[in-house]
Tab-separated table of N, CA and C in Angstrom:
chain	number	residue	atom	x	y	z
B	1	UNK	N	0.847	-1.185	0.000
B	1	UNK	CA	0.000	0.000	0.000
B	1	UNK	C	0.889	1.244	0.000
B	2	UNK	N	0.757	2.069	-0.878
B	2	UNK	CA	1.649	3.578	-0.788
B	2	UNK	C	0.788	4.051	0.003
B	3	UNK	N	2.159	4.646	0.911
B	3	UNK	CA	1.329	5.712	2.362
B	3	UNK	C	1.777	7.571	1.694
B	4	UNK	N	1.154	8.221	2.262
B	4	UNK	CA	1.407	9.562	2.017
B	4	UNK	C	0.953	10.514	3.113
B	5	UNK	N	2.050	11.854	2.775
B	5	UNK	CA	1.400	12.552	3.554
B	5	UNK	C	1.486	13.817	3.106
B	6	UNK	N	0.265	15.071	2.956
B	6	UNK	CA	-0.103	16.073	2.370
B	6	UNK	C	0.087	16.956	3.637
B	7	UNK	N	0.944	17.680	3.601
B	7	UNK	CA	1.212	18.903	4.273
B	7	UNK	C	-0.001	20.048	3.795
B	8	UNK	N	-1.073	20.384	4.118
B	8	UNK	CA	-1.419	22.046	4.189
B	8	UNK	C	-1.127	22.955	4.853
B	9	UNK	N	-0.695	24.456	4.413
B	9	UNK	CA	-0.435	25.092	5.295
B	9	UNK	C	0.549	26.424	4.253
B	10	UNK	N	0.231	27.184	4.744
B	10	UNK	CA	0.811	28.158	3.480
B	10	UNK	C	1.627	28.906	4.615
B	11	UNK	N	2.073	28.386	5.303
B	11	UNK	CA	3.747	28.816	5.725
B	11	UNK	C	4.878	27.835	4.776
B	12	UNK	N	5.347	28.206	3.682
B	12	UNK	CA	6.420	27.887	3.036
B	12	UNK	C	7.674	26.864	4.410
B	13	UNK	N	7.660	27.566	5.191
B	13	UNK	CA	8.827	27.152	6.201
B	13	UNK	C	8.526	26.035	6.717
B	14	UNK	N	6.947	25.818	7.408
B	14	UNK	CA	6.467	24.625	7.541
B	14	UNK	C	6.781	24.055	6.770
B	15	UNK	N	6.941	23.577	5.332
B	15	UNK	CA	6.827	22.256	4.364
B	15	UNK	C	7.752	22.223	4.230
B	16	UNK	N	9.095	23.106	4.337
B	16	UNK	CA	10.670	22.825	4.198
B	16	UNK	C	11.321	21.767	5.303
B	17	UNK	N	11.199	22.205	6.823
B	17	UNK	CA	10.694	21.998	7.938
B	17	UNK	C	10.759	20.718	7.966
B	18	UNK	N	9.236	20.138	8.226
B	18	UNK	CA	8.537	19.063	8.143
B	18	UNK	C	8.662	17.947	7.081
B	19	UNK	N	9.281	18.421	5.889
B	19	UNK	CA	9.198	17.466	4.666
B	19	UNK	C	10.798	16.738	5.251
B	20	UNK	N	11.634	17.782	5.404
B	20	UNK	CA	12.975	16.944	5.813
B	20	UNK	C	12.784	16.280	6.703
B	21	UNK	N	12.166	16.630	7.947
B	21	UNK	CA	12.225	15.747	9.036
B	21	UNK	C	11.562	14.912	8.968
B	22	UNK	N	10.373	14.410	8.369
B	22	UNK	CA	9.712	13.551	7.812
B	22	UNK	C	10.554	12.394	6.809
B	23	UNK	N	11.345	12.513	5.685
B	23	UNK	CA	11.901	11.791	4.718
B	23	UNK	C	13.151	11.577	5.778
B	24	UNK	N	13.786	12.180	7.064
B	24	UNK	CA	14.836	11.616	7.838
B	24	UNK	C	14.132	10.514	8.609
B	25	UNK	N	13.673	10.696	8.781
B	25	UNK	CA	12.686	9.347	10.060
B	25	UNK	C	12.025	8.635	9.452
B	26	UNK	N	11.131	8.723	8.351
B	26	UNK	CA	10.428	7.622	7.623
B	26	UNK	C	10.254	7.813	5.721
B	27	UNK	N	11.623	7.271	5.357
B	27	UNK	CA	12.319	7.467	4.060
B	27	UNK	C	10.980	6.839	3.008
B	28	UNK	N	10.618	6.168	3.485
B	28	UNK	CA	9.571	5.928	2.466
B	28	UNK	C	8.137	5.876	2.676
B	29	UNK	N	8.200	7.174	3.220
B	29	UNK	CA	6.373	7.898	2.679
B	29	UNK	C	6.524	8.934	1.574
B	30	UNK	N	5.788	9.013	0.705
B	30	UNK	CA	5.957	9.941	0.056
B	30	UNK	C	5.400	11.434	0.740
B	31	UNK	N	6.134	12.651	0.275
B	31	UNK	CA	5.274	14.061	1.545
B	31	UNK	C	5.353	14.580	0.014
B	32	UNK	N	4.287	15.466	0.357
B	32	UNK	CA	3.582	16.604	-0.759
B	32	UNK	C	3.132	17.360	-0.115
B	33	UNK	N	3.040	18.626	-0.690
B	33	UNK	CA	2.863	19.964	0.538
B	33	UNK	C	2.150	20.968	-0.651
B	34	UNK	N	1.215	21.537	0.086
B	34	UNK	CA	-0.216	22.251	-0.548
B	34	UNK	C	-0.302	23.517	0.087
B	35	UNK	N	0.052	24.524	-0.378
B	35	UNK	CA	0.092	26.045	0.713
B	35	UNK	C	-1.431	26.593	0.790
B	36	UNK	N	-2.563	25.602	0.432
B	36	UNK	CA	-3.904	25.847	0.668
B	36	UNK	C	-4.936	24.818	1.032
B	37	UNK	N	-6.050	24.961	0.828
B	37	UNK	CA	-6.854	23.986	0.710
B	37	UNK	C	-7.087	24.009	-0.762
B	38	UNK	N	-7.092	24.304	-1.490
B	38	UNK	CA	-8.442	24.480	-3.012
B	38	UNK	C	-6.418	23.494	-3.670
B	39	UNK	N	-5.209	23.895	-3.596
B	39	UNK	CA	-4.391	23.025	-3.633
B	39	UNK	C	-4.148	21.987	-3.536
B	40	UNK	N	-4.978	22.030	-2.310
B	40	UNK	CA	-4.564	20.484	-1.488
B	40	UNK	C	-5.486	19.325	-2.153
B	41	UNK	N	-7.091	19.880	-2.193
B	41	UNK	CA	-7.999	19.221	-2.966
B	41	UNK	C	-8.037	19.010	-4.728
B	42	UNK	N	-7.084	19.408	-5.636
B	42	UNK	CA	-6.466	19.449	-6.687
B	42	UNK	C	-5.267	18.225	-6.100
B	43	UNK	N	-4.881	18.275	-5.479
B	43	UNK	CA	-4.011	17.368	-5.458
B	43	UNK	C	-4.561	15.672	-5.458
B	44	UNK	N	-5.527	16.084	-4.237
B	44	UNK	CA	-6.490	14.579	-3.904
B	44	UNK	C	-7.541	13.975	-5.043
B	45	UNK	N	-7.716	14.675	-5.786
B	45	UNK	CA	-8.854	15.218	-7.281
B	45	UNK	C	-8.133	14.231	-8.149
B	46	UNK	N	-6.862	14.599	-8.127
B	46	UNK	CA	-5.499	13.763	-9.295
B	46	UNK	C	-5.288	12.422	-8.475
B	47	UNK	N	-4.154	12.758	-7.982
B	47	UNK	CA	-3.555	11.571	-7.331
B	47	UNK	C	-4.257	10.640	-5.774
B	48	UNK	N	-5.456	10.841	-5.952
B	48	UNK	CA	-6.036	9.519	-4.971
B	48	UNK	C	-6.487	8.451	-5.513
B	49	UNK	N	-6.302	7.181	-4.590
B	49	UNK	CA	-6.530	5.556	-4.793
B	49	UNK	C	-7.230	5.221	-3.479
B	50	UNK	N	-8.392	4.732	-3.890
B	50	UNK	CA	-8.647	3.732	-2.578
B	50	UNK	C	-7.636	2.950	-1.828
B	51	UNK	N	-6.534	2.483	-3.035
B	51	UNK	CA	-5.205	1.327	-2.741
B	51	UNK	C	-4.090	2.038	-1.669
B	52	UNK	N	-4.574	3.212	-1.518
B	52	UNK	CA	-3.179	4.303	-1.019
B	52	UNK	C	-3.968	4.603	0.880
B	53	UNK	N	-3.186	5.432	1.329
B	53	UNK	CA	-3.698	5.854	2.357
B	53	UNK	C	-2.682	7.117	2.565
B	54	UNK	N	-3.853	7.924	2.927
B	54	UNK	CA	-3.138	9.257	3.088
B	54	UNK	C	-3.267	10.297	4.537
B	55	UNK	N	-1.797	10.336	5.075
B	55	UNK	CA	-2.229	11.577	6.308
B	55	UNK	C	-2.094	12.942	5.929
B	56	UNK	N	-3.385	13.885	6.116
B	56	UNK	CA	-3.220	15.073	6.391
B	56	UNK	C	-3.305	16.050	7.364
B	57	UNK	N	-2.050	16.969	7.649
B	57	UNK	CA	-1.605	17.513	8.799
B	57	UNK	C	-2.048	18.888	7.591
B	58	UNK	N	-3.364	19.480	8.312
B	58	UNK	CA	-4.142	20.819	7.947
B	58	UNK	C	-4.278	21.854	8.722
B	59	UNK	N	-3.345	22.767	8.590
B	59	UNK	CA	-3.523	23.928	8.896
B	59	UNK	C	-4.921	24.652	8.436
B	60	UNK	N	-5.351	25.758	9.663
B	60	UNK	CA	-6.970	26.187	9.210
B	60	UNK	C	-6.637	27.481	8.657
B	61	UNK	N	-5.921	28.623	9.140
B	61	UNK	CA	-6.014	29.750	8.500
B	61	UNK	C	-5.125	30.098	7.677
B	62	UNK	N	-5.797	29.676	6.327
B	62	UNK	CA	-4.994	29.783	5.053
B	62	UNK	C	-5.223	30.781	3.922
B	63	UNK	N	-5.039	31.302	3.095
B	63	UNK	CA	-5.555	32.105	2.159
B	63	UNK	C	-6.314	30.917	0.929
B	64	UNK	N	-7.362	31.386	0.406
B	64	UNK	CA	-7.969	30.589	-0.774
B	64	UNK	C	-9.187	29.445	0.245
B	65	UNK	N	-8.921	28.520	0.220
B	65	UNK	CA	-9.663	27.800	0.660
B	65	UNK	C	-8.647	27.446	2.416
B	66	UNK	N	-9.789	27.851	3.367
B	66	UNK	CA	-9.174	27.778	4.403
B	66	UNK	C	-9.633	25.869	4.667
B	67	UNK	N	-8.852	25.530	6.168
B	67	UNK	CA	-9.017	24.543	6.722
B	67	UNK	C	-10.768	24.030	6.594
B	68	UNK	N	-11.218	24.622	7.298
B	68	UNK	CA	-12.718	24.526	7.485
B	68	UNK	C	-13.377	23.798	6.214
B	69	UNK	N	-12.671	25.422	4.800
B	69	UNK	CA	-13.790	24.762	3.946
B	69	UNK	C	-12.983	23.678	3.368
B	70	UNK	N	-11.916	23.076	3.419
B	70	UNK	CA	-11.502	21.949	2.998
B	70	UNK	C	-12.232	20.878	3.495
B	71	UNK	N	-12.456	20.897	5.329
B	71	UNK	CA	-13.077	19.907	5.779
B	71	UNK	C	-14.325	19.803	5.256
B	72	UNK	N	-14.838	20.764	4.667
B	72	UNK	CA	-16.300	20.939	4.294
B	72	UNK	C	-16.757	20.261	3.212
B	73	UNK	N	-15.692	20.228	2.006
B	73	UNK	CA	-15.528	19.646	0.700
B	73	UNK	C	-15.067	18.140	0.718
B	74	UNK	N	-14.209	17.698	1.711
B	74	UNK	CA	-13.715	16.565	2.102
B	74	UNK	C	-14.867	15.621	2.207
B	75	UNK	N	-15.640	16.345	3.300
B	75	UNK	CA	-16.972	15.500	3.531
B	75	UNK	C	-17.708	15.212	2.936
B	76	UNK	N	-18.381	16.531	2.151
B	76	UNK	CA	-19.209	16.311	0.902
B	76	UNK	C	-18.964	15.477	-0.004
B	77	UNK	N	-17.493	14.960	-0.219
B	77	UNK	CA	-17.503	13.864	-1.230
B	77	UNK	C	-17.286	12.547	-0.916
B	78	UNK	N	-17.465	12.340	0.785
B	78	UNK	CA	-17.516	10.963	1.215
B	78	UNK	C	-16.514	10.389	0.701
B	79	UNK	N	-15.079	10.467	0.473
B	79	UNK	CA	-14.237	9.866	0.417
B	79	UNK	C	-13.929	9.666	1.542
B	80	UNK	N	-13.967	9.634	2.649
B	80	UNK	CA	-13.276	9.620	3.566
B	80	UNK	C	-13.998	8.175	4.554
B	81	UNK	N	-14.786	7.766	3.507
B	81	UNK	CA	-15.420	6.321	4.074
B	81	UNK	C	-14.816	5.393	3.574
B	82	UNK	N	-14.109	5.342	2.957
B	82	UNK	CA	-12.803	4.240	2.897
B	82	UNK	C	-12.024	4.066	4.141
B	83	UNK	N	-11.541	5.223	5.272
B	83	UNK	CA	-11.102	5.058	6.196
B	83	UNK	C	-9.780	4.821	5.868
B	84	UNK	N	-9.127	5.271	4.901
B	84	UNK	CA	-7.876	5.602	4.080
B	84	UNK	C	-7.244	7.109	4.065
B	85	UNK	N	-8.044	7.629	4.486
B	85	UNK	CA	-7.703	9.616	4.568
B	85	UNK	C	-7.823	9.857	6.295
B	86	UNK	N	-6.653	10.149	6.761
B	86	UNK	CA	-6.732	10.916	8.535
B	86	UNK	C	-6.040	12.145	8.584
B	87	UNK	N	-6.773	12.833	9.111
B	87	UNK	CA	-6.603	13.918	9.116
B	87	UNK	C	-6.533	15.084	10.658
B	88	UNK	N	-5.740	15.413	10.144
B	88	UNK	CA	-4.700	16.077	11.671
B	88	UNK	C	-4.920	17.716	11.567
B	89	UNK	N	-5.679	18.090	12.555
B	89	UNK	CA	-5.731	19.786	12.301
B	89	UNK	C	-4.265	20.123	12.994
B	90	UNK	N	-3.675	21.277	12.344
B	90	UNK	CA	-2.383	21.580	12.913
B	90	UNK	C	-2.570	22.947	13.127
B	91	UNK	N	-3.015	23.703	14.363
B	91	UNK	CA	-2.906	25.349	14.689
B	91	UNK	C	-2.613	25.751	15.644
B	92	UNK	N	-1.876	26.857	15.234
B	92	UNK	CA	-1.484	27.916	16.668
B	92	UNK	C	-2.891	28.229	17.385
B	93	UNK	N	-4.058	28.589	16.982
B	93	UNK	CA	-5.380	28.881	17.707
B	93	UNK	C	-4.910	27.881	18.680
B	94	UNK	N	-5.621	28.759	19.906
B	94	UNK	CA	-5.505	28.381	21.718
B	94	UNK	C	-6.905	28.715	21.421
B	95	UNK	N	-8.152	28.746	20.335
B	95	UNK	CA	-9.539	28.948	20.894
B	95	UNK	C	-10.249	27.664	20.817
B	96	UNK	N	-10.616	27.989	22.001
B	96	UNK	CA	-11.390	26.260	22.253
B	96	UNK	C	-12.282	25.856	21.450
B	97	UNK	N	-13.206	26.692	20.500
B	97	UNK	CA	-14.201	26.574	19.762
B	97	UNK	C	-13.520	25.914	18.474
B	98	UNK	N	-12.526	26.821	18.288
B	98	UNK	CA	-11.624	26.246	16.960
B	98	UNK	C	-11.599	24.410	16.965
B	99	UNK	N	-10.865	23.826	18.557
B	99	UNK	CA	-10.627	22.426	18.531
B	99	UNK	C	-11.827	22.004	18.762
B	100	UNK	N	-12.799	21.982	19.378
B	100	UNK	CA	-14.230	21.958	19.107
B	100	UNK	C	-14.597	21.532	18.077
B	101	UNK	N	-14.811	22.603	16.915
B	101	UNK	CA	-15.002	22.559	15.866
B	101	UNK	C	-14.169	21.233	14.701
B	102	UNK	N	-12.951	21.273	15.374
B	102	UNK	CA	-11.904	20.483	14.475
B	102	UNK	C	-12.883	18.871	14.024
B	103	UNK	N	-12.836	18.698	16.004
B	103	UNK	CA	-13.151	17.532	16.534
B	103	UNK	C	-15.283	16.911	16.103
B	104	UNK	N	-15.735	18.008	15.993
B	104	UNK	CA	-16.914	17.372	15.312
B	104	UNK	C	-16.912	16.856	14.379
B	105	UNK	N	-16.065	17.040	13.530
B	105	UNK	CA	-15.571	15.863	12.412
B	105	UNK	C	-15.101	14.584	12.480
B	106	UNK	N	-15.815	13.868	12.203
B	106	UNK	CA	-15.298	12.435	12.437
B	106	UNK	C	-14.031	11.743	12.373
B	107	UNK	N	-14.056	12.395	10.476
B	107	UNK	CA	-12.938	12.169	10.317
B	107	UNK	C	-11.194	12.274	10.879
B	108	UNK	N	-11.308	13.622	11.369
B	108	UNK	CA	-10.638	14.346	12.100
B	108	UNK	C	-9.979	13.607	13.054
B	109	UNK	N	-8.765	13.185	13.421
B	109	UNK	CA	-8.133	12.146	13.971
B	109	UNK	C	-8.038	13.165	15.105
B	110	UNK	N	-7.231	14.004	15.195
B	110	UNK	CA	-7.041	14.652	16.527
B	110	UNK	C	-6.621	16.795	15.609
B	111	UNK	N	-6.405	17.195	17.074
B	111	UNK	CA	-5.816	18.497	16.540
B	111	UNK	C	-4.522	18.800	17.047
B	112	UNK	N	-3.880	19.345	16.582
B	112	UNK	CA	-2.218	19.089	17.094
B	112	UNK	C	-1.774	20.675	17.266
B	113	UNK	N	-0.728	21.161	18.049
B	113	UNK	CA	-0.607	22.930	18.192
B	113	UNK	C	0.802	22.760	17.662
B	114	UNK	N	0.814	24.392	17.167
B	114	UNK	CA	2.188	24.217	16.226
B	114	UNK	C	2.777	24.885	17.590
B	115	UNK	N	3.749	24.932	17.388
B	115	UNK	CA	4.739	24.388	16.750
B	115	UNK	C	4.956	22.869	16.886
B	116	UNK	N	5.060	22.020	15.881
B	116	UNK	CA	4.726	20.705	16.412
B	116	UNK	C	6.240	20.449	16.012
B	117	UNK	N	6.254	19.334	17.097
B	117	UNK	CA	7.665	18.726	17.155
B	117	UNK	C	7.664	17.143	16.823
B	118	UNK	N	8.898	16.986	17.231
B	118	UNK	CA	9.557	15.465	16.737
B	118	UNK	C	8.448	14.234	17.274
B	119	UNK	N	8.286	14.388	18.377
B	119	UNK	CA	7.330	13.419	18.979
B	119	UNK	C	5.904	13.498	18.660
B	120	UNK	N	5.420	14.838	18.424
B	120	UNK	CA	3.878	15.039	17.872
B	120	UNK	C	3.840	14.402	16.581
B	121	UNK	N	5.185	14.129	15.886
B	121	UNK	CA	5.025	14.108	14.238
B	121	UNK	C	5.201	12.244	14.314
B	122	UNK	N	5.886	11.956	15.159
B	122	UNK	CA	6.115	10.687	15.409
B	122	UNK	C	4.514	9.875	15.691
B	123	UNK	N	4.244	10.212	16.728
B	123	UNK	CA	2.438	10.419	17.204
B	123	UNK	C	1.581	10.184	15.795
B	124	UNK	N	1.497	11.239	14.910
B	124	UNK	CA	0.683	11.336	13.721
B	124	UNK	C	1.189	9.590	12.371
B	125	UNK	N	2.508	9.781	12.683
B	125	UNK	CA	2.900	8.832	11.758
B	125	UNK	C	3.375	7.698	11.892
B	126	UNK	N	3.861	7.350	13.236
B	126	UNK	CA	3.761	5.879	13.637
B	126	UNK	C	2.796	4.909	13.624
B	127	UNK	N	1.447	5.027	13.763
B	127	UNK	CA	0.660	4.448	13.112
B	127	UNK	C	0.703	4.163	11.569
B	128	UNK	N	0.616	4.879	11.023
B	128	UNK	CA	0.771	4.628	9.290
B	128	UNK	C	1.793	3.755	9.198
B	129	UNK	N	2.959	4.055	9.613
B	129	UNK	CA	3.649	2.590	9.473
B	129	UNK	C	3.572	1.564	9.715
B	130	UNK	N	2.818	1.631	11.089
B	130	UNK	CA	3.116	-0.076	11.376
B	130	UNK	C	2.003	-0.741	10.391
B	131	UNK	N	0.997	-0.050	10.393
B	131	UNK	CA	0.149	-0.422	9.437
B	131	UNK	C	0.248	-1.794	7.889
């Protein structure tokens, strides 16, 4: 099964960041990085397989299509009933409504606060491997 993982988040520094430390610790996932949502969903539009499984670590306040309405579009197309797509909100927001909000989504594996580190990223992706 190819595993993946879609970075959103339109901090450029994040996906520099995260993509290295990611390909140092687990050399064979593929990472792809989306500085939006309306990106990110162009990406999933092309390159998704039921055969694949994909983590996304989504930042919410983005320019173009924020977090939200990604989750919004995500849902609407019921892909996410394969149980092949998990998805990780990643934000500086400290507002409780925000993780609230994250978390009424099913899909929504957990919400994670940036600055996220070695062990949060370990957390998100040790599962996918052992898998």
């Amino acid at each position: 099964m190819n595993k993946h993982v879609l970075l959103v988040d339109d901090d450029p520094i994040f996906h520099i960041i995260f993509t290295r430390m990611i390909k140092k610790v687990y050399p064979e996932l593929s990472v792809n990085s989306s500085l939006n949502g309306k990106i990110a969903l162009e990406y999933l539009n092309t390159n998704y397989s039921e055969e694949s499984q994909y983590i996304i670590l989504l930042d919410i306040n983005m320019p173009v299509y924020n977090g939200w309405q990604f989750l919004d579009i995500i849902k609407k197309k019921e892909i996410i009933l394969n149980n092949n797509i998990i998805i990780f909100v990643v934000t500086s927001s400290t507002d409780l409504d925000d993780i609230k909000r994250a978390k009424s989504y099913s899909f929504v594996k957990d919400t994670l606060s940036k600055p996220l580190s070695v062990d949060s990223l370990n957390h998100v992706l040790q599962p996918l491997i052992n898998e």
